Amino acid sequence: MTAASTPTPPGATEGTTPEAPEETATGGGVRTAGTAGTAGTDERLVHRSLLQRMLGRPELGAVVGAIAVFVVFSVVADSFLRASSLSTVLYASSTLGIMAVPVALLMIGGEFDLSTGVMVTSSSLVSSMFSYQMTANVWVGVGVSLLVTLGIGLFNGYMLVRTGLPSFIITLGTFLMLTGLNLGLTKLISGTVSTKTISDMEGFASAKALFASELTIGPADIQVTVVWWLVLVALATWLLLRTKAGNWIFAVGGGQHTARAVGVPVARTKIGLYLGVALGAWISGQHLLFNYDVVQSGEGVGNELIYIAAAVIGGCLLTGGYGSAVGAAVGAFIFGMTSKGIVYAQWEPDWFKFFLGAMLLVAVLLNAYIRKRAEANR
């Protein structure tokens, strides 16, 4: 999916774009010197106030929403502010955020991936069943799982650039194939719909320490997934705002034909984004396996929509070319606060999906309003 327009990037690095004397691809699209700001003045040289720069940030609406949700549950739930409760909220947020960040980058690049939820399960199933069936060190299974999961991402990206079909169609097909493979192969190999325990196998303890351990910080026990989440957010933000590849991502999302015209490697960029999603799925899958030891083959269906929703709440446009990794992280944090805050407030959990849907709509409307105000003030 691509967009006809090419929005301006939030805070992208200058001077790291493909060479183009008149039209320059930047972090959020394509700027033409002399067409913004005053006549004959590059818009990058136009002075903007701190307020104007803040209003131009894609994650602003999500930050406002996160503060509102935090205040609400702090008031209505007595236990919400306890260290153990906040640790649980961070854990729930991190398990979503590890996938929401690469999904956000893919959406900024103008594409979707509907296979992410089941890809996480596929990754964990491969690790577990390969290690068990081959009686190998679990790290061998983890390595094989990495190759298989990256292969799935490569398949999605290659099919997209070779066929020109919408990513919705291609990844929907991958979603259905993986759903069937997860169930069919698990029953064929294990005889049931779940994997066998591998907790007594060599290498399990060290793998669990990397993917599913807890860190004690003060009065709280923090899951290592929070560290993975924060590292991915930092890497993705650096990639988007400080590298040439980040400029390419914004450019292909803003308009791939224009991006290709100024020298952006569109095919490589899109395939790279799908590989990034696969890497996130592998990390999530290994956490799923080493945290619970046994994996159900039917897990993960529907999670792909939650990852996309977190990215949208964080400010990513469905049309591509606009968004941030920090915004996706904030969107995941809102999900985590809501899912656990409802429990701490002793509300009926059946209302969870209603609140998520309402937040999604409010976030989209708020982001659209902020973008219009920011563009009007330029």
Short mmCIF file of C-alpha atoms in Angstrom, two decimals:
data_model
loop_
_atom_site.label_atom_id
_atom_site.label_comp_id
_atom_site.label_asym_id
_atom_site.label_seq_id
_atom_site.Cartn_x
_atom_site.Cartn_y
_atom_site.Cartn_z
CA MET A 1 0.00 0.00 0.00
CA THR A 2 1.40 3.35 -0.90
CA ALA A 3 0.31 6.90 -0.51
CA ALA A 4 0.00 9.55 -3.11
CA SER A 5 1.32 12.24 -0.76
CA THR A 6 4.79 12.48 0.77
CA PRO A 7 4.59 13.83 4.33
CA THR A 8 7.55 15.54 5.95
CA PRO A 9 9.50 13.39 8.42
CA PRO A 10 9.66 14.18 12.11
CA GLY A 11 13.24 15.09 12.91
CA ALA A 12 15.00 13.18 10.16
CA THR A 13 18.72 13.64 9.62
CA GLU A 14 19.65 16.11 6.99
CA GLY A 15 22.24 15.37 4.39
CA THR A 16 21.83 11.58 4.35
CA THR A 17 19.60 11.35 1.33
CA PRO A 18 20.16 10.00 -2.16
CA GLU A 19 21.63 12.59 -4.47
CA ALA A 20 19.00 14.56 -6.28
CA PRO A 21 19.65 18.18 -7.22
CA GLU A 22 16.05 19.37 -7.30
CA GLU A 23 14.00 16.80 -5.42
CA THR A 24 15.40 15.26 -2.22
CA ALA A 25 14.09 12.18 -0.41
CA THR A 26 14.18 12.74 3.35
CA GLY A 27 12.96 10.95 6.40
CA GLY A 28 9.30 11.57 5.79
CA GLY A 29 9.00 11.85 2.11
CA VAL A 30 10.35 14.04 -0.66
CA ARG A 31 11.14 17.70 -0.21
CA THR A 32 11.58 20.04 -3.10
CA ALA A 33 13.89 22.91 -2.33
CA GLY A 34 12.16 26.23 -2.57
CA THR A 35 8.62 24.91 -2.36
CA ALA A 36 8.20 25.19 1.38
CA GLY A 37 8.45 28.09 3.72
CA THR A 38 9.06 31.35 1.94
CA ALA A 39 9.74 31.39 -1.78
CA GLY A 40 13.28 30.22 -2.50
CA THR A 41 13.88 29.02 1.10
CA ASP A 42 14.40 25.39 2.03
CA GLU A 43 11.80 24.49 4.67
CA ARG A 44 14.54 22.83 6.71
CA LEU A 45 15.98 26.31 7.32
CA VAL A 46 12.68 27.83 8.48
CA HIS A 47 12.72 28.51 12.22
CA ARG A 48 9.97 26.80 14.21
CA SER A 49 9.13 27.27 17.87
CA LEU A 50 9.36 24.41 20.36
CA LEU A 51 5.56 24.20 20.45
CA GLN A 52 5.38 23.93 16.66
CA ARG A 53 8.00 21.17 16.66
CA MET A 54 6.14 19.28 19.41
CA LEU A 55 2.84 19.58 17.53
CA GLY A 56 4.55 18.08 14.51
CA ARG A 57 5.60 14.92 16.37
CA PRO A 58 3.55 11.86 15.28
CA GLU A 59 3.51 10.37 18.80
CA LEU A 60 2.05 13.49 20.47
CA GLY A 61 -1.53 12.19 20.43
CA ALA A 62 -0.44 8.84 21.88
CA VAL A 63 1.51 10.53 24.68
CA VAL A 64 -1.56 12.61 25.61
CA GLY A 65 -3.68 9.47 25.54
CA ALA A 66 -1.17 7.53 27.66
CA ILE A 67 -1.15 10.25 30.31
CA ALA A 68 -4.95 10.27 30.37
CA VAL A 69 -5.18 6.47 30.75
CA PHE A 70 -2.50 6.49 33.45
CA VAL A 71 -4.33 9.17 35.45
CA VAL A 72 -7.68 7.40 35.13
CA PHE A 73 -6.42 4.05 36.43
CA SER A 74 -4.32 5.73 39.12
CA VAL A 75 -7.54 7.26 40.47
CA VAL A 76 -9.96 4.34 40.08
CA ALA A 77 -7.58 1.46 40.99
CA ASP A 78 -5.83 1.64 44.38
CA SER A 79 -3.29 -1.03 43.48
CA PHE A 80 -2.38 0.39 40.06
CA LEU A 81 0.57 2.46 41.33
CA ARG A 82 2.20 -0.38 43.27
CA ALA A 83 5.61 -1.45 41.99
CA SER A 84 4.41 -4.98 41.30
CA SER A 85 1.43 -3.67 39.33
CA LEU A 86 3.52 -1.30 37.22
CA SER A 87 5.94 -4.17 36.57
CA THR A 88 3.04 -6.26 35.28
CA VAL A 89 1.87 -3.37 33.09
CA LEU A 90 5.36 -2.99 31.63
CA TYR A 91 5.56 -6.71 30.93
CA ALA A 92 2.22 -6.72 29.10
CA SER A 93 3.31 -3.64 27.15
CA SER A 94 6.67 -5.11 26.21
CA THR A 95 5.26 -8.33 24.75
CA LEU A 96 3.14 -6.21 22.41
CA GLY A 97 5.77 -3.54 21.89
CA ILE A 98 8.46 -5.93 20.63
CA MET A 99 6.23 -6.59 17.62
CA ALA A 100 4.55 -3.16 17.41
CA VAL A 101 7.89 -1.40 16.75
CA PRO A 102 8.91 -3.32 13.59
CA VAL A 103 5.28 -3.34 12.46
CA ALA A 104 5.30 0.47 12.79
CA LEU A 105 8.42 0.71 10.62
CA LEU A 106 6.72 -1.49 8.03
CA MET A 107 3.64 0.76 8.09
CA ILE A 108 5.79 3.88 7.73
CA GLY A 109 7.18 2.13 4.66
CA GLY A 110 3.62 1.84 3.36
CA GLU A 111 2.97 -1.88 3.89
CA PHE A 112 1.11 -4.28 6.20
CA ASP A 113 1.81 -7.74 7.51
CA LEU A 114 -1.17 -9.81 8.60
CA SER A 115 0.95 -12.88 9.34
CA THR A 116 2.80 -11.44 12.36
CA GLY A 117 0.62 -13.04 15.04
CA VAL A 118 0.95 -16.60 13.77
CA MET A 119 4.58 -16.00 12.73
CA VAL A 120 5.43 -15.59 16.42
CA THR A 121 3.87 -18.98 17.15
CA SER A 122 5.61 -20.57 14.15
CA SER A 123 8.96 -19.34 15.43
CA SER A 124 8.45 -20.86 18.87
CA LEU A 125 7.11 -24.13 17.44
CA VAL A 126 10.17 -24.56 15.21
CA SER A 127 12.55 -24.01 18.14
CA SER A 128 10.74 -26.43 20.39
CA MET A 129 10.02 -29.26 17.94
CA PHE A 130 13.45 -29.17 16.26
CA SER A 131 15.23 -29.32 19.62
CA TYR A 132 12.98 -32.12 20.92
CA GLN A 133 12.86 -34.26 17.81
CA MET A 134 16.59 -33.93 17.07
CA THR A 135 17.53 -34.19 20.79
CA ALA A 136 19.78 -31.23 20.17
CA ASN A 137 20.90 -28.38 22.39
CA VAL A 138 18.02 -25.92 22.44
CA TRP A 139 20.31 -23.23 21.04
CA VAL A 140 20.45 -25.21 17.82
CA GLY A 141 16.67 -25.06 17.66
CA VAL A 142 16.78 -21.33 18.40
CA GLY A 143 19.21 -20.85 15.51
CA VAL A 144 17.12 -22.91 13.12
CA SER A 145 14.05 -20.95 14.20
CA LEU A 146 15.83 -17.67 13.39
CA LEU A 147 16.61 -18.87 9.86
CA VAL A 148 13.06 -20.15 9.29
CA THR A 149 11.43 -16.98 10.63
CA LEU A 150 13.68 -14.72 8.55
CA GLY A 151 12.81 -16.95 5.59
CA ILE A 152 9.12 -16.22 6.15
CA GLY A 153 9.84 -12.49 6.22
CA LEU A 154 11.96 -12.78 3.08
CA PHE A 155 9.14 -14.68 1.37
CA ASN A 156 6.64 -11.91 2.19
CA GLY A 157 8.96 -9.15 1.02
CA TYR A 158 10.10 -10.95 -2.13
CA MET A 159 6.54 -11.83 -3.16
CA LEU A 160 5.52 -8.20 -2.63
CA VAL A 161 8.21 -6.65 -4.81
CA ARG A 162 8.08 -9.37 -7.50
CA THR A 163 4.32 -9.57 -7.97
CA GLY A 164 3.25 -6.00 -7.17
CA LEU A 165 0.22 -7.39 -5.35
CA PRO A 166 -1.05 -5.52 -2.26
CA SER A 167 0.70 -6.56 0.94
CA PHE A 168 -2.75 -7.21 2.42
CA ILE A 169 -3.32 -10.07 -0.03
CA ILE A 170 0.16 -11.57 0.19
CA THR A 171 0.40 -11.56 3.98
CA LEU A 172 -3.20 -12.78 4.30
CA GLY A 173 -2.14 -15.80 2.28
CA THR A 174 0.92 -16.25 4.51
CA PHE A 175 -1.27 -15.94 7.59
CA LEU A 176 -3.57 -18.72 6.40
CA MET A 177 -0.68 -20.97 5.36
CA LEU A 178 1.14 -20.54 8.66
CA THR A 179 -2.06 -21.13 10.63
CA GLY A 180 -2.54 -24.45 8.84
CA LEU A 181 1.14 -25.41 9.07
CA ASN A 182 1.32 -24.66 12.79
CA LEU A 183 -1.61 -26.92 13.55
CA GLY A 184 -0.97 -29.62 10.94
CA LEU A 185 2.75 -30.10 11.55
CA THR A 186 2.40 -29.97 15.33
CA LYS A 187 -0.22 -32.73 15.29
CA LEU A 188 1.80 -34.73 12.75
CA ILE A 189 5.07 -34.52 14.71
CA SER A 190 3.92 -34.34 18.34
CA GLY A 191 0.60 -36.17 18.05
CA THR A 192 -1.16 -33.33 19.88
CA VAL A 193 -1.87 -29.63 19.31
CA SER A 194 0.94 -28.59 21.66
CA THR A 195 4.68 -29.18 21.84
CA LYS A 196 6.50 -31.41 24.31
CA THR A 197 8.33 -29.94 27.28
CA ILE A 198 12.00 -29.14 26.66
CA SER A 199 12.77 -27.66 30.08
CA ASP A 200 15.11 -30.57 30.93
CA MET A 201 17.14 -30.26 27.73
CA GLU A 202 20.65 -28.85 27.46
CA GLY A 203 20.80 -25.10 26.91
CA PHE A 204 17.28 -24.38 28.16
CA ALA A 205 18.42 -22.48 31.27
CA SER A 206 20.73 -20.13 29.37
CA ALA A 207 18.13 -19.53 26.66
CA LYS A 208 15.50 -18.80 29.30
CA ALA A 209 17.89 -16.30 30.91
CA LEU A 210 18.14 -14.40 27.62
CA PHE A 211 14.51 -14.50 26.53
CA ALA A 212 12.34 -14.98 29.64
CA SER A 213 14.20 -14.06 32.82
CA GLU A 214 13.41 -11.41 35.44
CA LEU A 215 15.60 -8.55 36.61
CA THR A 216 15.17 -7.18 40.13
CA ILE A 217 15.35 -3.39 40.14
CA GLY A 218 14.54 -1.89 43.53
CA PRO A 219 11.18 -3.20 44.75
CA ALA A 220 10.11 -4.42 41.30
CA ASP A 221 10.85 -7.51 39.24
CA ILE A 222 11.20 -6.48 35.61
CA GLN A 223 10.87 -9.04 32.81
CA VAL A 224 13.77 -9.10 30.37
CA THR A 225 11.26 -8.48 27.56
CA VAL A 226 11.13 -4.86 28.77
CA VAL A 227 14.86 -4.58 28.00
CA TRP A 228 14.34 -6.15 24.54
CA TRP A 229 11.49 -3.70 23.94
CA LEU A 230 13.50 -0.61 24.90
CA VAL A 231 16.51 -1.72 22.87
CA LEU A 232 14.33 -2.24 19.79
CA VAL A 233 12.74 1.21 20.24
CA ALA A 234 16.19 2.84 20.49
CA LEU A 235 17.51 0.96 17.44
CA ALA A 236 14.42 1.71 15.36
CA THR A 237 14.50 5.40 16.31
CA TRP A 238 18.19 5.63 15.41
CA LEU A 239 17.52 3.85 12.13
CA LEU A 240 14.64 6.15 11.21
CA LEU A 241 16.17 9.48 12.20
CA ARG A 242 19.92 9.05 11.83
CA THR A 243 20.53 6.79 8.85
CA LYS A 244 20.05 6.80 5.10
CA ALA A 245 17.93 3.66 5.42
CA GLY A 246 15.51 5.61 7.62
CA ASN A 247 15.12 8.22 4.92
CA TRP A 248 14.44 5.45 2.42
CA ILE A 249 11.69 4.01 4.66
CA PHE A 250 9.88 7.34 4.87
CA ALA A 251 10.38 7.95 1.17
CA VAL A 252 8.94 4.62 -0.05
CA GLY A 253 6.00 5.03 2.31
CA GLY A 254 5.31 8.53 1.07
CA GLY A 255 5.39 7.51 -2.59
CA GLN A 256 7.45 4.66 -3.99
CA HIS A 257 7.44 5.92 -7.58
CA THR A 258 8.83 9.29 -6.54
CA ALA A 259 11.29 7.57 -4.21
CA ARG A 260 12.51 5.29 -7.00
CA ALA A 261 12.92 8.31 -9.28
CA VAL A 262 15.42 9.89 -6.86
CA GLY A 263 17.42 6.70 -6.43
CA VAL A 264 15.88 5.03 -3.39
CA PRO A 265 16.24 1.19 -3.57
CA VAL A 266 12.54 0.49 -3.07
CA ALA A 267 12.68 -3.31 -3.36
CA ARG A 268 15.59 -3.67 -0.90
CA THR A 269 13.93 -1.29 1.55
CA LYS A 270 10.64 -3.18 1.57
CA ILE A 271 12.29 -6.59 1.87
CA GLY A 272 14.43 -5.25 4.71
CA LEU A 273 11.31 -4.06 6.54
CA TYR A 274 9.73 -7.51 6.31
CA LEU A 275 12.96 -9.05 7.62
CA GLY A 276 12.77 -6.62 10.55
CA VAL A 277 9.22 -7.80 11.33
CA ALA A 278 10.43 -11.41 11.17
CA LEU A 279 13.24 -10.61 13.62
CA GLY A 280 10.69 -9.17 16.05
CA ALA A 281 8.54 -12.29 15.62
CA TRP A 282 11.55 -14.49 16.39
CA ILE A 283 12.31 -12.61 19.63
CA SER A 284 8.64 -12.78 20.69
CA GLY A 285 8.45 -16.46 19.75
CA GLN A 286 11.51 -17.38 21.82
CA HIS A 287 10.05 -15.54 24.81
CA LEU A 288 6.77 -17.42 24.35
CA LEU A 289 8.61 -20.75 24.32
CA PHE A 290 11.06 -20.22 27.17
CA ASN A 291 8.54 -18.47 29.41
CA TYR A 292 5.90 -21.23 29.20
CA ASP A 293 8.03 -24.21 28.04
CA VAL A 294 5.07 -25.63 26.06
CA VAL A 295 3.53 -23.89 23.03
CA GLN A 296 -0.03 -24.31 21.77
CA SER A 297 -0.12 -24.42 17.96
CA GLY A 298 -3.28 -22.30 17.72
CA GLU A 299 -1.86 -19.29 19.56
CA GLY A 300 -1.23 -15.91 17.98
CA VAL A 301 -4.29 -15.64 15.74
CA GLY A 302 -5.66 -12.09 16.03
CA ASN A 303 -2.55 -10.57 17.59
CA GLU A 304 -1.55 -9.06 14.24
CA LEU A 305 -4.45 -6.61 14.53
CA ILE A 306 -3.32 -5.56 18.01
CA TYR A 307 0.20 -4.84 16.73
CA ILE A 308 -1.22 -2.73 13.90
CA ALA A 309 -3.60 -0.94 16.29
CA ALA A 310 -0.71 -0.09 18.66
CA ALA A 311 1.22 1.43 15.76
CA VAL A 312 -1.81 3.44 14.62
CA ILE A 313 -2.53 4.68 18.15
CA GLY A 314 1.14 5.70 18.25
CA GLY A 315 0.69 7.97 15.24
CA CYS A 316 1.51 5.81 12.21
CA LEU A 317 -0.59 6.56 9.17
CA LEU A 318 -2.31 3.67 7.42
CA THR A 319 -1.29 5.30 4.14
CA GLY A 320 2.42 5.18 5.01
CA GLY A 321 5.18 7.80 5.13
CA TYR A 322 4.47 9.04 8.65
CA GLY A 323 4.99 7.72 12.17
CA SER A 324 7.65 6.84 14.72
CA ALA A 325 8.99 3.93 16.74
CA VAL A 326 8.49 5.85 19.98
CA GLY A 327 4.83 6.34 19.10
CA ALA A 328 4.37 2.60 18.54
CA ALA A 329 5.98 1.97 21.94
CA VAL A 330 3.59 4.43 23.58
CA GLY A 331 0.69 2.74 21.77
CA ALA A 332 1.77 -0.62 23.21
CA PHE A 333 2.07 0.98 26.66
CA ILE A 334 -1.53 2.20 26.40
CA PHE A 335 -2.59 -1.36 25.58
CA GLY A 336 -0.67 -2.68 28.57
CA MET A 337 -2.12 -0.12 30.96
CA THR A 338 -5.67 -0.73 29.75
CA SER A 339 -5.52 -4.52 29.81
CA LYS A 340 -4.11 -4.65 33.36
CA GLY A 341 -5.75 -1.47 34.66
CA ILE A 342 -9.20 -2.94 34.04
CA VAL A 343 -8.25 -5.91 36.22
CA TYR A 344 -6.83 -3.73 39.02
CA ALA A 345 -9.94 -1.54 38.89
CA GLN A 346 -12.07 -4.70 39.15
CA TRP A 347 -14.04 -3.78 36.07
CA GLU A 348 -15.67 -6.42 33.92
CA PRO A 349 -12.86 -7.72 31.60
CA ASP A 350 -15.39 -8.23 28.82
CA TRP A 351 -15.22 -4.46 28.24
CA PHE A 352 -11.52 -4.59 27.36
CA LYS A 353 -12.01 -4.83 23.60
CA PHE A 354 -14.58 -2.03 23.71
CA PHE A 355 -12.07 0.31 25.37
CA LEU A 356 -9.37 -0.67 22.88
CA GLY A 357 -11.66 0.01 19.93
CA ALA A 358 -12.71 3.37 21.36
CA MET A 359 -9.07 4.34 22.01
CA LEU A 360 -8.14 3.38 18.46
CA LEU A 361 -10.81 5.64 16.98
CA VAL A 362 -9.97 8.54 19.31
CA ALA A 363 -6.26 8.17 18.54
CA VAL A 364 -6.79 8.21 14.79
CA LEU A 365 -9.03 11.30 14.99
CA LEU A 366 -6.61 13.07 17.35
CA ASN A 367 -3.61 12.29 15.16
CA ALA A 368 -5.42 13.54 12.06
CA TYR A 369 -6.33 16.77 13.86
CA ILE A 370 -2.79 17.34 15.14
CA ARG A 371 -1.30 16.71 11.70
CA LYS A 372 -3.65 19.23 10.08
CA ARG A 373 -2.80 21.82 12.71
CA ALA A 374 0.93 21.18 12.34
CA GLU A 375 0.83 21.40 8.54
CA ALA A 376 -1.30 24.58 8.71
CA ASN A 377 1.30 26.24 10.95
CA ARG A 378 4.21 25.59 8.55
#
